[in-house]
């Protein structure tokens, strides 16, 4: 109706090209007002429709209306949705479609693959439904691979083990075994425990030095690089425990470290009194930040805040890594972290949509340029 009215108006303007003659008609204003009311109704109807899609798959709340419409417009052919996956899943660049269009694996931007425990069949399903299924299966599959990697750690030489499994499972699986080995040594050897562990850490780093100098695939090189960062920090932590003569796992020097525990089915992370469940968000095979004493303090503060259901506000000069440290803690716990760039143009509608998404999918939010 609006389009028809507009075309009639333009046609009439051609007949009467003089502005004064053409705009003198009283009907013209009424027609424009009527069109505005109709367009408002269309806009509201569209917003209500998009809201139904977002209520099913909460990650759509973090997309603009234009981005969501782009996904929905191509949902008849499931393969056309593939370029949009990165907008919803940070670690998924694409998925592998089989001949019957079912999905059997997810692929990261670094071309690392995770096999899904059960294939996803997107045929004849709305895009928000099969993407919700993909999200659930992603978490189950990462947990399955994590369990297998942790179990395989004691059966495979470490240099081979770290090239065999997905990057995030290597990093967190290794940290879990580091925690377990250190606490066992505390029980068995007391104050000698950290000394034994330090010797083991130094030997592991020497093995990694040899590994890095040899031939590695690009993916393995990224994994080894990220694990080296974590292992160097672990060595420094143990050296500090040795210097302080720590003899029990209840010492603050040990409990203040980010520790991982596997109970056979689930991974949890602990830091002093804070305990957080592992999120199993697939993050791909990425580098990790170098961990400094300041990073440890920031982690400790944020973990404590989370335990008390508070937020955190890292403060400091520009470019010192406040946002990246927050994102790195999210990686350490395998949580989805959405960075939101604040600006003067924000209104309550955009913020409401963002908070709905956070509440619905349990993601972390990092408000950049909050001031």
PDB file of C-alpha atoms in Angstrom, residues 52-60 68-82 84-85 88 120-135:
ATOM      1  CA  UNK A  52      10.363 -14.961  18.149  1.00  0.00           C
ATOM      2  CA  UNK A  53      13.540 -16.145  16.378  1.00  0.00           C
ATOM      3  CA  UNK A  54      15.800 -14.642  19.076  1.00  0.00           C
ATOM      4  CA  UNK A  55      13.757 -16.212  21.882  1.00  0.00           C
ATOM      5  CA  UNK A  56      14.535 -19.671  20.411  1.00  0.00           C
ATOM      6  CA  UNK A  57      18.257 -19.111  19.734  1.00  0.00           C
ATOM      7  CA  UNK A  58      19.544 -16.499  22.196  1.00  0.00           C
ATOM      8  CA  UNK A  59      22.786 -15.725  20.327  1.00  0.00           C
ATOM      9  CA  UNK A  60      20.671 -13.915  17.723  1.00  0.00           C
ATOM     10  CA  UNK A  68      19.568 -11.586  11.375  1.00  0.00           C
ATOM     11  CA  UNK A  69      17.420 -10.889   8.298  1.00  0.00           C
ATOM     12  CA  UNK A  70      20.387 -11.832   6.116  1.00  0.00           C
ATOM     13  CA  UNK A  71      20.604 -15.212   7.880  1.00  0.00           C
ATOM     14  CA  UNK A  72      16.849 -15.825   7.750  1.00  0.00           C
ATOM     15  CA  UNK A  73      16.626 -14.891   4.066  1.00  0.00           C
ATOM     16  CA  UNK A  74      19.124 -17.635   3.187  1.00  0.00           C
ATOM     17  CA  UNK A  75      17.811 -20.323   5.532  1.00  0.00           C
ATOM     18  CA  UNK A  76      16.115 -22.359   2.767  1.00  0.00           C
ATOM     19  CA  UNK A  77      19.567 -23.496   1.604  1.00  0.00           C
ATOM     20  CA  UNK A  78      21.408 -24.502   4.784  1.00  0.00           C
ATOM     21  CA  UNK A  79      24.822 -24.161   3.122  1.00  0.00           C
ATOM     22  CA  UNK A  80      24.230 -20.433   2.549  1.00  0.00           C
ATOM     23  CA  UNK A  81      23.975 -19.907   6.324  1.00  0.00           C
ATOM     24  CA  UNK A  82      27.581 -21.124   6.740  1.00  0.00           C
ATOM     25  CA  UNK A  84      27.203 -16.314   9.134  1.00  0.00           C
ATOM     26  CA  UNK A  85      28.225 -18.969  11.694  1.00  0.00           C
ATOM     27  CA  UNK A  88      27.211 -16.572  16.468  1.00  0.00           C
ATOM     28  CA  UNK A 120      22.928 -32.583  13.275  1.00  0.00           C
ATOM     29  CA  UNK A 121      20.230 -32.766  10.588  1.00  0.00           C
ATOM     30  CA  UNK A 122      19.260 -29.203   9.538  1.00  0.00           C
ATOM     31  CA  UNK A 123      16.997 -30.268   6.643  1.00  0.00           C
ATOM     32  CA  UNK A 124      13.382 -29.032   6.950  1.00  0.00           C
ATOM     33  CA  UNK A 125      14.188 -27.233  10.208  1.00  0.00           C
ATOM     34  CA  UNK A 126      14.129 -23.518  10.904  1.00  0.00           C
ATOM     35  CA  UNK A 127      17.610 -22.021  11.111  1.00  0.00           C
ATOM     36  CA  UNK A 128      17.204 -21.023  14.777  1.00  0.00           C
ATOM     37  CA  UNK A 129      16.222 -24.610  15.696  1.00  0.00           C
ATOM     38  CA  UNK A 130      19.181 -26.409  14.099  1.00  0.00           C
ATOM     39  CA  UNK A 131      21.644 -23.744  15.274  1.00  0.00           C
ATOM     40  CA  UNK A 132      20.374 -24.310  18.834  1.00  0.00           C
ATOM     41  CA  UNK A 133      20.967 -28.043  18.325  1.00  0.00           C
ATOM     42  CA  UNK A 134      24.458 -27.272  17.015  1.00  0.00           C
ATOM     43  CA  UNK A 135      25.221 -25.189  20.129  1.00  0.00           C
TER      44      UNK A 135
END
